[in-house]
CSV table of C-alpha atoms in Angstrom, one decimal:
chain,number,residue,atom,x,y,z
A,1,MET,CA,-4.2,-71.0,41.8
A,2,SER,CA,-8.4,-72.0,39.9
A,3,SER,CA,-10.3,-70.8,38.5
A,4,GLY,CA,-16.0,-71.5,41.4
A,5,ASN,CA,-18.8,-73.6,42.6
A,6,GLY,CA,-18.5,-76.1,39.8
A,7,SER,CA,-15.6,-74.3,38.3
A,8,ASP,CA,-11.8,-73.8,38.6
A,9,THR,CA,-10.0,-73.3,41.3
A,10,GLU,CA,-7.8,-70.6,40.7
A,11,LEU,CA,-10.5,-68.3,39.0
A,12,GLY,CA,-13.4,-70.6,39.9
A,13,ASP,CA,-17.0,-69.8,40.7
A,14,LEU,CA,-18.1,-67.3,38.1
A,15,GLU,CA,-21.8,-68.0,38.5
A,16,ASN,CA,-22.3,-64.9,40.6
A,17,GLY,CA,-20.5,-62.3,38.5
A,18,ASP,CA,-19.0,-61.9,35.1
A,19,ALA,CA,-16.5,-59.1,34.8
A,20,TYR,CA,-16.6,-58.8,31.0
A,21,ARG,CA,-20.2,-59.4,29.8
A,22,GLU,CA,-23.7,-59.4,30.9
A,23,LYS,CA,-24.8,-62.9,31.8
A,24,SER,CA,-27.8,-64.9,32.9
A,25,GLU,CA,-28.3,-67.6,35.5
A,26,LEU,CA,-30.5,-70.5,36.2
A,27,PRO,CA,-32.3,-70.4,39.5
A,28,LYS,CA,-30.4,-72.2,42.3
A,29,PRO,CA,-31.7,-73.5,45.6
A,30,THR,CA,-30.6,-70.4,47.4
A,31,ASP,CA,-31.3,-67.7,44.8
A,32,VAL,CA,-33.5,-64.8,46.0
A,33,VAL,CA,-34.8,-64.0,42.5
A,34,ASP,CA,-37.2,-61.3,43.5
A,35,LEU,CA,-34.7,-59.2,45.4
A,36,ASP,CA,-31.7,-57.1,44.3
A,37,TRP,CA,-29.6,-54.4,45.8
A,38,ASP,CA,-31.6,-51.4,46.9
A,39,SER,CA,-29.5,-49.1,44.6
A,40,PRO,CA,-26.3,-49.1,42.6
A,41,ASP,CA,-24.6,-47.6,45.7
A,42,ASP,CA,-26.1,-50.1,48.2
A,43,PRO,CA,-23.4,-50.3,50.9
A,44,GLU,CA,-24.2,-54.0,51.6
A,45,ASN,CA,-23.1,-54.8,48.0
A,46,PRO,CA,-19.5,-56.1,48.4
A,47,LYS,CA,-18.5,-54.1,45.2
A,48,ASN,CA,-19.3,-50.9,47.1
A,49,TRP,CA,-17.3,-51.7,50.2
A,50,PRO,CA,-14.4,-49.3,51.0
A,51,LEU,CA,-11.4,-50.0,48.8
A,52,TRP,CA,-9.2,-51.1,51.8
A,53,ARG,CA,-11.8,-53.7,52.8
A,54,ARG,CA,-12.0,-55.2,49.3
A,55,TRP,CA,-8.2,-55.4,49.0
A,56,TYR,CA,-8.0,-56.9,52.5
A,57,SER,CA,-10.5,-59.6,51.5
A,58,THR,CA,-8.6,-60.2,48.2
A,59,PHE,CA,-5.3,-60.6,50.1
A,60,VAL,CA,-6.8,-63.1,52.6
A,61,VAL,CA,-8.3,-65.2,49.9
A,62,ALA,CA,-5.1,-65.1,47.9
A,63,TRP,CA,-3.1,-66.2,50.9
A,64,MET,CA,-5.4,-69.2,51.4
A,65,CYS,CA,-4.8,-70.3,47.8
A,66,LEU,CA,-1.1,-69.9,48.2
A,67,VAL,CA,-1.2,-72.1,51.3
A,68,VAL,CA,-3.1,-74.8,49.5
A,69,THR,CA,-0.8,-75.0,46.5
A,70,PHE,CA,2.3,-74.5,48.8
A,71,GLY,CA,1.2,-77.8,50.4
A,72,SER,CA,1.6,-79.6,47.2
A,73,SER,CA,5.3,-78.8,46.5
A,74,ILE,CA,6.9,-78.5,49.9
A,75,PHE,CA,6.1,-82.2,50.4
A,76,VAL,CA,8.5,-83.1,47.5
A,77,SER,CA,11.5,-81.8,49.4
A,78,GLY,CA,11.3,-84.6,52.0
A,79,THR,CA,10.5,-87.5,49.7
A,80,LEU,CA,14.0,-88.8,49.4
A,81,TYR,CA,14.4,-89.0,53.2
A,82,MET,CA,10.9,-90.4,53.6
A,83,ALA,CA,11.8,-93.2,51.1
A,84,VAL,CA,14.8,-94.1,53.3
A,85,GLU,CA,12.8,-94.1,56.5
A,86,PHE,CA,10.0,-96.3,55.1
A,87,SER,CA,12.2,-98.5,52.9
A,88,VAL,CA,10.4,-97.7,49.7
A,89,SER,CA,11.3,-96.2,46.4
A,90,ARG,CA,11.2,-92.5,45.9
A,91,THR,CA,8.5,-93.0,43.2
A,92,VAL,CA,6.3,-94.5,45.8
A,93,THR,CA,6.8,-91.5,48.1
A,94,LEU,CA,6.0,-89.2,45.2
A,95,LEU,CA,2.6,-90.7,45.1
A,96,GLY,CA,2.0,-88.3,48.0
A,97,LEU,CA,2.3,-85.4,45.6
A,98,SER,CA,0.1,-87.1,43.0
A,99,LEU,CA,-2.6,-88.0,45.4
A,100,TYR,CA,-2.7,-84.5,46.8
A,101,LEU,CA,-3.2,-83.1,43.3
A,102,ILE,CA,-5.9,-85.7,42.6
A,103,GLY,CA,-7.6,-84.5,45.7
A,104,LEU,CA,-7.4,-80.9,44.5
A,105,SER,CA,-9.1,-81.9,41.2
A,106,PHE,CA,-12.3,-82.7,43.1
A,107,GLY,CA,-12.7,-79.2,44.6
A,108,PRO,CA,-15.7,-78.1,42.6
A,109,THR,CA,-17.7,-81.2,43.4
A,110,ILE,CA,-17.3,-80.5,47.1
A,111,ALA,CA,-17.6,-76.8,47.1
A,112,ALA,CA,-20.6,-76.3,44.8
A,113,PRO,CA,-23.5,-77.7,46.9
A,114,ILE,CA,-22.1,-76.3,50.1
A,115,SER,CA,-21.3,-72.7,49.1
A,116,GLU,CA,-24.5,-72.2,47.1
A,117,THR,CA,-26.4,-73.0,50.3
A,118,VAL,CA,-24.4,-71.4,53.1
A,119,GLY,CA,-22.1,-69.0,51.2
A,120,ARG,CA,-18.3,-68.8,50.6
A,121,ASN,CA,-16.9,-68.1,54.1
A,122,PRO,CA,-18.1,-71.3,55.8
A,123,VAL,CA,-16.4,-73.3,53.1
A,124,TYR,CA,-13.1,-71.5,53.9
A,125,PHE,CA,-13.4,-71.9,57.6
A,126,VAL,CA,-14.3,-75.5,57.6
A,127,SER,CA,-12.1,-76.9,54.8
A,128,ILE,CA,-8.8,-75.5,56.0
A,129,PRO,CA,-8.9,-76.9,59.6
A,130,ILE,CA,-9.9,-80.4,58.3
A,131,SER,CA,-7.1,-80.3,55.8
A,132,MET,CA,-4.7,-79.3,58.6
A,133,LEU,CA,-5.8,-82.4,60.6
A,134,PHE,CA,-4.7,-84.7,57.7
A,135,THR,CA,-1.5,-82.7,57.5
A,136,VAL,CA,-0.8,-83.7,61.1
A,137,GLY,CA,-1.6,-87.2,60.1
A,138,VAL,CA,1.2,-87.1,57.4
A,139,GLY,CA,3.7,-85.7,59.9
A,140,LYS,CA,2.9,-88.4,62.5
A,141,ALA,CA,2.7,-91.3,60.1
A,142,GLN,CA,4.6,-94.5,60.9
A,143,ASN,CA,4.3,-96.0,57.4
A,144,ILE,CA,4.0,-95.0,53.8
A,145,GLY,CA,0.4,-96.1,53.5
A,146,THR,CA,-0.7,-93.6,56.2
A,147,VAL,CA,1.2,-90.9,54.4
A,148,LEU,CA,-0.5,-91.5,51.1
A,149,VAL,CA,-4.0,-91.8,52.5
A,150,CYS,CA,-3.6,-88.6,54.5
A,151,ARG,CA,-2.1,-86.7,51.6
A,152,PHE,CA,-5.1,-87.5,49.4
A,153,PHE,CA,-7.6,-86.3,52.0
A,154,CYS,CA,-5.4,-83.3,52.8
A,155,GLY,CA,-5.7,-82.2,49.2
A,156,LEU,CA,-9.4,-83.1,49.0
A,157,PHE,CA,-10.4,-81.0,51.9
A,158,ALA,CA,-8.1,-78.1,50.9
A,159,SER,CA,-9.5,-78.1,47.3
A,160,PRO,CA,-12.8,-76.1,48.0
A,161,VAL,CA,-10.7,-73.1,48.8
A,162,LEU,CA,-9.4,-73.0,45.2
A,163,ALA,CA,-12.8,-73.7,43.8
A,164,VAL,CA,-14.6,-70.9,45.7
A,165,ALA,CA,-11.9,-68.2,46.0
A,166,GLY,CA,-12.2,-66.8,42.4
A,167,GLY,CA,-15.9,-66.2,43.1
A,168,THR,CA,-15.1,-64.1,46.1
A,169,ILE,CA,-12.9,-61.9,43.9
A,170,GLN,CA,-15.7,-61.6,41.3
A,171,ASP,CA,-18.1,-60.6,44.1
A,172,LEU,CA,-15.8,-57.8,45.3
A,173,TRP,CA,-14.7,-55.9,42.1
A,174,HIS,CA,-16.3,-53.9,39.3
A,175,PRO,CA,-15.4,-54.7,35.7
A,176,GLU,CA,-12.8,-51.9,35.4
A,177,MET,CA,-10.8,-53.2,38.4
A,178,ILE,CA,-11.3,-57.0,38.0
A,179,GLY,CA,-8.2,-57.4,35.8
A,180,ALA,CA,-5.9,-55.8,38.4
A,181,ALA,CA,-7.5,-57.8,41.3
A,182,MET,CA,-7.4,-61.1,39.4
A,183,CYS,CA,-3.8,-60.5,38.4
A,184,GLY,CA,-2.7,-60.1,42.0
A,185,PHE,CA,-5.0,-62.9,43.2
A,186,CYS,CA,-4.0,-65.5,40.5
A,187,LEU,CA,-0.3,-65.1,41.3
A,188,ALA,CA,-0.9,-66.8,44.6
A,189,PRO,CA,-1.9,-70.3,43.4
A,190,PHE,CA,1.2,-70.3,41.2
A,191,ALA,CA,3.5,-68.7,43.7
A,192,GLY,CA,2.7,-71.5,46.2
A,193,PRO,CA,4.3,-74.4,44.2
A,194,VAL,CA,7.3,-72.2,43.4
A,195,LEU,CA,7.7,-71.2,47.1
A,196,GLY,CA,7.5,-74.8,48.3
A,197,PRO,CA,10.9,-76.1,47.1
A,198,ILE,CA,12.6,-72.8,48.1
A,199,ILE,CA,11.6,-73.2,51.7
A,200,GLY,CA,11.6,-77.0,51.7
A,201,GLY,CA,15.1,-77.2,50.3
A,202,TYR,CA,16.8,-75.4,53.1
A,203,LEU,CA,14.4,-76.8,55.7
A,204,ILE,CA,15.3,-80.4,54.9
A,205,GLU,CA,19.0,-79.6,55.3
A,206,LYS,CA,18.5,-78.7,58.9
A,207,LYS,CA,15.4,-80.7,60.0
A,208,THR,CA,13.6,-84.0,59.3
A,209,TRP,CA,11.1,-84.5,56.5
A,210,GLN,CA,8.3,-84.1,59.0
A,211,TRP,CA,9.1,-80.4,59.3
A,212,THR,CA,7.8,-79.9,55.8
A,213,MET,CA,4.4,-80.7,57.2
A,214,TRP,CA,4.9,-78.6,60.4
A,215,VAL,CA,5.8,-75.5,58.3
A,216,LEU,CA,2.7,-76.1,56.2
A,217,LEU,CA,0.7,-76.2,59.4
A,218,MET,CA,2.2,-72.8,60.4
A,219,PHE,CA,1.2,-71.3,57.0
A,220,SER,CA,-2.3,-72.7,57.4
A,221,GLY,CA,-2.7,-71.6,61.0
A,222,GLY,CA,-1.5,-68.1,60.2
A,223,VAL,CA,-4.3,-67.5,57.7
A,224,LEU,CA,-7.1,-68.9,59.9
A,225,PRO,CA,-7.5,-65.9,62.2
A,226,LEU,CA,-7.8,-63.7,59.1
A,227,VAL,CA,-10.4,-65.9,57.5
A,228,ALA,CA,-12.5,-65.4,60.7
A,229,THR,CA,-12.5,-61.7,60.0
A,230,LEU,CA,-13.9,-62.0,56.5
A,231,THR,CA,-17.5,-60.9,55.7
A,232,GLU,CA,-19.7,-63.0,53.4
A,233,THR,CA,-19.7,-61.8,49.7
A,234,TYR,CA,-22.0,-64.2,47.9
A,235,LYS,CA,-24.9,-62.2,46.6
A,236,PRO,CA,-27.7,-64.8,46.9
A,237,VAL,CA,-26.8,-65.5,50.5
A,238,LEU,CA,-26.6,-61.8,51.4
A,239,LEU,CA,-30.0,-61.1,49.8
A,240,LYS,CA,-31.6,-64.1,51.6
A,241,ARG,CA,-30.3,-62.9,54.9
A,242,ARG,CA,-31.6,-59.4,54.3
A,243,ALA,CA,-35.0,-60.7,53.2
A,244,LYS,CA,-35.3,-62.6,56.4
A,245,LYS,CA,-34.3,-59.6,58.4
A,246,ARG,CA,-36.9,-57.5,56.7
A,247,GLY,CA,-39.6,-60.1,57.0
A,248,LEU,CA,-40.0,-60.6,53.3
A,249,PRO,CA,-41.2,-63.9,51.8
A,250,LEU,CA,-38.5,-66.0,50.0
A,251,PRO,CA,-39.2,-67.8,46.8
A,252,PRO,CA,-39.6,-71.5,47.1
A,253,LYS,CA,-36.5,-73.7,46.9
A,254,LEU,CA,-36.0,-76.1,44.1
A,255,PRO,CA,-37.0,-79.7,45.1
A,256,THR,CA,-34.1,-81.6,46.5
A,257,GLY,CA,-34.0,-83.9,43.5
A,258,GLN,CA,-33.8,-81.1,41.0
A,259,ALA,CA,-31.2,-79.2,43.1
A,260,LEU,CA,-29.0,-82.3,43.3
A,261,LYS,CA,-29.4,-82.9,39.5
A,262,LEU,CA,-28.3,-79.3,38.8
A,263,VAL,CA,-25.2,-79.6,41.0
A,264,VAL,CA,-24.2,-83.0,39.5
A,265,MET,CA,-24.7,-81.5,36.0
A,266,VAL,CA,-22.6,-78.4,36.6
A,267,THR,CA,-19.8,-80.1,38.5
A,268,LEU,CA,-19.6,-83.5,36.9
A,269,GLN,CA,-21.7,-84.3,33.9
A,270,ARG,CA,-21.4,-81.1,31.8
A,271,PRO,CA,-17.7,-80.6,32.4
A,272,PHE,CA,-17.0,-84.0,30.8
A,273,ALA,CA,-19.4,-83.2,28.0
A,274,MET,CA,-17.7,-79.9,27.3
A,275,LEU,CA,-14.3,-81.5,27.5
A,276,PHE,CA,-15.1,-84.1,24.9
A,277,PHE,CA,-17.5,-82.2,22.6
A,278,GLU,CA,-16.3,-78.6,22.8
A,279,PRO,CA,-13.2,-78.0,20.7
A,280,ILE,CA,-12.4,-74.7,22.4
A,281,VAL,CA,-12.6,-76.3,25.9
A,282,LEU,CA,-10.7,-79.4,24.8
A,283,ALA,CA,-7.8,-77.5,23.1
A,284,LEU,CA,-7.2,-75.0,25.8
A,285,SER,CA,-7.7,-77.5,28.6
A,286,VAL,CA,-5.1,-79.9,27.1
A,287,TYR,CA,-2.7,-77.0,26.5
A,288,MET,CA,-3.0,-75.6,30.0
A,289,ALA,CA,-2.8,-79.1,31.6
A,290,PHE,CA,0.4,-79.8,29.7
A,291,VAL,CA,2.1,-76.6,30.9
A,292,PHE,CA,0.9,-77.1,34.5
A,293,ALA,CA,2.1,-80.7,34.4
A,294,VAL,CA,5.6,-79.6,33.2
A,295,LEU,CA,5.7,-77.2,36.2
A,296,PHE,CA,5.1,-80.1,38.6
A,297,GLY,CA,7.5,-82.3,36.7
A,298,PHE,CA,10.1,-79.7,37.3
A,299,PHE,CA,9.9,-80.4,41.1
A,300,GLU,CA,11.8,-83.6,40.2
A,301,ALA,CA,13.7,-82.3,37.1
A,302,PHE,CA,15.3,-79.2,38.8
A,303,PRO,CA,16.9,-81.2,41.7
A,304,PHE,CA,18.2,-83.7,39.2
A,305,VAL,CA,19.6,-81.1,36.8
A,306,PHE,CA,21.2,-78.8,39.4
A,307,SER,CA,22.5,-81.5,41.8
A,308,THR,CA,23.9,-83.6,38.9
A,309,VAL,CA,25.4,-80.8,36.8
A,310,TYR,CA,26.3,-78.1,39.3
A,311,GLU,CA,26.4,-80.2,42.6
A,312,PHE,CA,23.9,-77.9,44.3
A,313,SER,CA,22.6,-78.7,47.8
A,314,PRO,CA,18.9,-79.1,48.4
A,315,GLY,CA,18.6,-75.5,49.6
A,316,GLN,CA,20.5,-74.1,46.6
A,317,THR,CA,18.3,-76.2,44.3
A,318,GLY,CA,15.2,-74.7,45.8
A,319,LEU,CA,16.4,-71.2,44.9
A,320,THR,CA,16.6,-72.1,41.2
A,321,PHE,CA,12.8,-71.9,41.2
A,322,LEU,CA,13.2,-68.1,41.6
A,323,GLY,CA,13.6,-67.9,37.8
A,324,ILE,CA,10.0,-69.2,37.4
A,325,GLY,CA,8.9,-66.8,40.1
A,326,VAL,CA,10.3,-63.9,38.2
A,327,GLY,CA,8.6,-65.2,35.1
A,328,LEU,CA,5.2,-65.2,36.9
A,329,LEU,CA,5.7,-61.6,37.9
A,330,THR,CA,6.8,-60.6,34.4
A,331,GLY,CA,3.8,-62.3,32.8
A,332,SER,CA,1.4,-60.7,35.3
A,333,ALA,CA,2.9,-57.3,34.5
A,334,ILE,CA,2.4,-57.9,30.7
A,335,TYR,CA,-1.2,-58.9,31.3
A,336,MET,CA,-1.9,-55.9,33.5
A,337,PHE,CA,-0.5,-53.6,30.8
A,338,LEU,CA,-2.7,-55.1,28.2
A,339,ASP,CA,-5.7,-55.0,30.5
A,340,ARG,CA,-5.3,-51.4,31.3
A,341,THR,CA,-4.4,-50.1,27.9
A,342,ARG,CA,-6.5,-52.3,25.6
A,343,TYR,CA,-9.1,-54.4,27.3
A,344,VAL,CA,-10.6,-52.0,29.9
A,345,PRO,CA,-11.1,-49.2,27.2
A,346,ALA,CA,-12.6,-51.8,24.8
A,347,MET,CA,-15.3,-52.6,27.4
A,348,ARG,CA,-16.6,-49.1,27.1
A,349,LEU,CA,-17.2,-49.3,23.3
A,350,PRO,CA,-20.8,-49.5,22.1
A,351,VAL,CA,-20.0,-52.8,20.4
A,352,PRO,CA,-17.5,-54.8,22.4
A,353,PRO,CA,-14.8,-56.7,20.5
A,354,SER,CA,-15.0,-60.4,20.0
A,355,PRO,CA,-13.7,-62.9,22.6
A,356,GLU,CA,-10.9,-63.7,20.2
A,357,SER,CA,-9.5,-60.2,20.7
A,358,ARG,CA,-8.4,-61.4,24.2
A,359,LEU,CA,-6.1,-64.1,22.9
A,360,LEU,CA,-3.0,-61.9,22.6
A,361,PRO,CA,-1.5,-62.9,26.0
A,362,ALA,CA,-1.9,-66.6,25.0
A,363,LYS,CA,0.0,-65.9,21.8
A,364,ILE,CA,2.9,-64.3,23.8
A,365,GLY,CA,2.9,-67.2,26.2
A,366,ALA,CA,2.8,-69.8,23.4
A,367,VAL,CA,5.9,-68.3,21.9
A,368,ALA,CA,7.7,-68.0,25.3
A,369,LEU,CA,7.0,-71.6,26.4
A,370,PRO,CA,9.2,-73.5,23.9
A,371,ILE,CA,11.9,-70.8,24.1
A,372,GLY,CA,12.2,-71.4,27.9
A,373,LEU,CA,12.2,-75.1,27.6
A,374,PHE,CA,14.8,-75.3,24.8
A,375,TRP,CA,16.9,-72.8,26.7
A,376,LEU,CA,16.9,-75.0,29.8
A,377,ALA,CA,17.5,-78.1,27.8
A,378,TRP,CA,20.7,-77.0,26.1
A,379,THR,CA,22.3,-74.7,28.7
A,380,SER,CA,22.2,-77.2,31.6
A,381,ARG,CA,25.9,-78.2,31.4
A,382,LYS,CA,29.1,-77.6,33.4
A,383,SER,CA,30.5,-75.4,30.7
A,384,VAL,CA,27.7,-72.9,31.1
A,385,HIS,CA,27.2,-70.9,34.3
A,386,TRP,CA,24.3,-72.0,36.5
A,387,ILE,CA,22.5,-68.7,36.2
A,388,VAL,CA,21.8,-69.3,32.5
A,389,PRO,CA,19.5,-72.4,33.0
A,390,VAL,CA,18.0,-70.7,36.1
A,391,LEU,CA,17.0,-67.7,33.8
A,392,ALA,CA,15.3,-70.2,31.5
A,393,GLY,CA,12.6,-70.3,34.1
A,394,VAL,CA,11.6,-66.7,33.3
A,395,PRO,CA,10.0,-67.3,29.9
A,396,PHE,CA,8.5,-70.5,31.2
A,397,GLY,CA,6.8,-68.8,34.2
A,398,MET,CA,5.7,-66.0,31.9
A,399,ALA,CA,4.0,-68.5,29.6
A,400,LEU,CA,2.4,-70.3,32.4
A,401,ILE,CA,0.6,-67.2,33.9
A,402,LEU,CA,-0.3,-65.6,30.5
A,403,LEU,CA,-1.9,-68.8,29.3
A,404,PHE,CA,-3.8,-69.3,32.5
A,405,PHE,CA,-5.2,-65.7,32.5
A,406,THR,CA,-6.2,-66.1,28.8
A,407,VAL,CA,-8.0,-69.4,29.3
A,408,ALA,CA,-10.1,-68.1,32.2
A,409,THR,CA,-11.0,-64.9,30.5
A,410,TYR,CA,-11.7,-66.5,27.1
A,411,PHE,CA,-14.1,-69.1,28.6
A,412,THR,CA,-16.1,-66.3,30.4
A,413,LEU,CA,-16.5,-64.5,27.1
A,414,CYS,CA,-17.4,-67.6,25.1
A,415,TYR,CA,-20.1,-69.2,27.3
A,416,PRO,CA,-23.0,-68.3,29.6
A,417,ALA,CA,-22.2,-68.2,33.3
A,418,MET,CA,-23.1,-71.8,34.2
A,419,ALA,CA,-21.5,-73.2,31.1
A,420,THR,CA,-18.4,-71.2,32.0
A,421,ALA,CA,-18.4,-72.8,35.4
A,422,SER,CA,-18.5,-76.2,33.8
A,423,ALA,CA,-15.7,-75.3,31.3
A,424,LEU,CA,-13.4,-74.1,34.1
A,425,ALA,CA,-14.3,-77.2,36.1
A,426,ALA,CA,-13.2,-79.4,33.2
A,427,ASN,CA,-10.0,-77.4,32.8
A,428,ASN,CA,-9.3,-77.6,36.5
A,429,MET,CA,-9.8,-81.4,36.7
A,430,LEU,CA,-7.7,-82.2,33.6
A,431,ARG,CA,-4.9,-79.8,34.8
A,432,TYR,CA,-4.5,-81.4,38.2
A,433,LEU,CA,-4.9,-85.0,36.9
A,434,MET,CA,-2.2,-84.5,34.3
A,435,ALA,CA,0.1,-82.8,36.9
A,436,ALA,CA,-0.4,-85.7,39.2
A,437,GLY,CA,1.2,-88.1,36.6
A,438,PHE,CA,4.2,-86.2,35.4
A,439,PRO,CA,6.4,-86.3,38.6
A,440,LEU,CA,6.1,-90.1,38.6
A,441,PHE,CA,8.1,-90.6,35.4
A,442,THR,CA,10.2,-87.4,35.3
A,443,ILE,CA,13.4,-88.8,36.9
A,444,GLN,CA,13.3,-92.0,34.8
A,445,MET,CA,12.9,-89.9,31.6
A,446,TYR,CA,15.8,-87.7,32.5
A,447,GLU,CA,18.0,-90.6,33.4
A,448,LYS,CA,17.3,-92.4,30.1
A,449,LEU,CA,17.2,-89.5,27.7
A,450,GLY,CA,19.6,-87.1,29.4
A,451,ILE,CA,18.8,-83.6,30.5
A,452,ASP,CA,19.0,-82.1,27.0
A,453,TRP,CA,16.7,-84.4,25.2
A,454,ALA,CA,14.3,-85.0,28.1
A,455,THR,CA,13.6,-81.3,28.4
A,456,SER,CA,13.6,-80.9,24.6
A,457,PHE,CA,10.8,-83.5,24.5
A,458,TYR,CA,8.7,-81.1,26.5
A,459,ALA,CA,9.8,-78.3,24.2
A,460,PHE,CA,8.8,-80.1,21.1
A,461,VAL,CA,5.4,-80.8,22.5
A,462,ALA,CA,5.1,-77.1,23.4
A,463,LEU,CA,6.2,-76.2,19.8
A,464,ALA,CA,3.4,-78.5,18.4
A,465,MET,CA,0.8,-76.7,20.6
A,466,LEU,CA,2.1,-73.2,19.7
A,467,PRO,CA,-0.5,-72.7,16.9
A,468,VAL,CA,-3.5,-73.2,19.2
A,469,PRO,CA,-4.1,-69.5,20.0
A,470,TRP,CA,-3.8,-68.5,16.4
A,471,ALA,CA,-6.2,-71.3,15.3
A,472,LEU,CA,-8.7,-70.1,17.9
A,473,ALA,CA,-8.3,-66.5,16.7
A,474,ARG,CA,-9.2,-67.6,13.2
A,475,TYR,CA,-11.8,-70.3,13.8
A,476,GLY,CA,-13.0,-69.4,17.3
A,477,ALA,CA,-16.1,-67.5,16.1
A,478,ARG,CA,-17.2,-70.4,13.9
A,479,LEU,CA,-16.7,-72.9,16.8
A,480,ARG,CA,-18.7,-70.7,19.2
A,481,ALA,CA,-21.5,-70.4,16.6
A,482,GLY,CA,-21.8,-74.2,16.4
A,483,SER,CA,-21.6,-74.8,20.1
A,484,ARG,CA,-24.6,-76.3,21.9
A,485,PHE,CA,-23.4,-74.4,25.1
A,486,GLY,CA,-22.8,-71.1,23.5
A,487,VAL,CA,-26.3,-69.8,24.2
A,488,LYS,CA,-26.8,-66.2,25.5
A,489,ASP,CA,-30.2,-66.2,27.2
A,490,GLU,CA,-31.7,-67.9,30.2
A,491,LEU,CA,-34.3,-70.0,28.3
A,492,ALA,CA,-31.8,-71.3,25.8
A,493,GLU,CA,-29.5,-72.3,28.6
A,494,LEU,CA,-32.3,-74.0,30.4
A,495,GLU,CA,-33.0,-76.1,27.3
A,496,VAL,CA,-29.4,-77.2,27.2
A,497,VAL,CA,-29.6,-78.2,30.9
A,498,GLN,CA,-32.7,-80.2,30.4
A,499,SER,CA,-31.3,-82.0,27.4
A,500,LEU,CA,-28.3,-83.3,29.4
């Protein structure tokens, strides 16, 4: 997964809760600003629900994110057969992956105005079935044009899940447990793309390419009954319902024009402003987008490498992604260890440490990334056993998840809540847009440069980006001090909004 309503997918929607610092918010159309929970132990507060109920909700939301991202990569397994059936090049069929990812990049724009009005659960229960209908359209398509159009709308209507899911996790957990919950939750959006080629590879050996879509439907249909059992977690909506039940007056809503302006600002205007004028957001978004794009480029590179060098079947090639999966688990374990031993205790200090103290996981990931890529580049040859290049996926997967965790956490510490939402929205959009482009030229690059130098090209780019976490550790405080978005109180943030 991002990253919320106007934010990333995988962690997304942070406007209703900040696990690491006290924050302020601008009034939104559905805010019940005169009400709060009756007490710190209010049983209607999702953070006070029984532990099993919170973990159950976390599991269901994570599964939804896994299904959405699984839908991106399982499609790739059938593109070669699709190209033959429709008499087009494989690059054309790969547009189905790219258009799906472009659809995912628009998630915050769709989710923000809806979930802030009706809550998170309606977004889940409406978006998944609509996406499933377009999945059926792909499977039943009689021409490539229908496939591409349906794939775009399939991603577009699945994207609100990624945009809202992180906010649900924030609603459920207190600061001391948010690291553990986020660690488990954020594995899902990254496990989905890894799981896709593993299942799709063996599926395509026994069935037609249409079965990649039918399996995706099975995954989606399996989660729908669980979604129906979820209880709303969004605080403003819960307080509004309680106020109505108690017969209490509600504060007036923002005029429609102002509300629309706020949504457009958070989900569109300010993300672009932060991407171009905030060095912190620009540097980390480009870095994360590159790593994410390489992952999606591997959906073409791995079949080329292991079928060409080791003559693997599609099913065997899919299993090579297990190395990246192990890396994701390893990186999550490292982050969990740092969270429990360093970051949670630091939250209890009278003076909390600076945001730059949270950059250590990114430093570890920045070192692991070029190691994994050079490893894959120069061991993918017949004289080396196949397990060696497969294991190169471990440091790559570890770098991917450590960088993602760090970016999301660092943004929440650097900016107020609504600016954080915009920063994560910018990161989400750039990440998926860049990932949409890489698969379209990966095969051509590997054919012309060879496996060693094509993968080394990625490695040299990763090596050039390696100093980014250290640069932020040294200059981050100065950059935050000069930021027009780095305000800490509600009035200052309002001035920023009005100036946009």
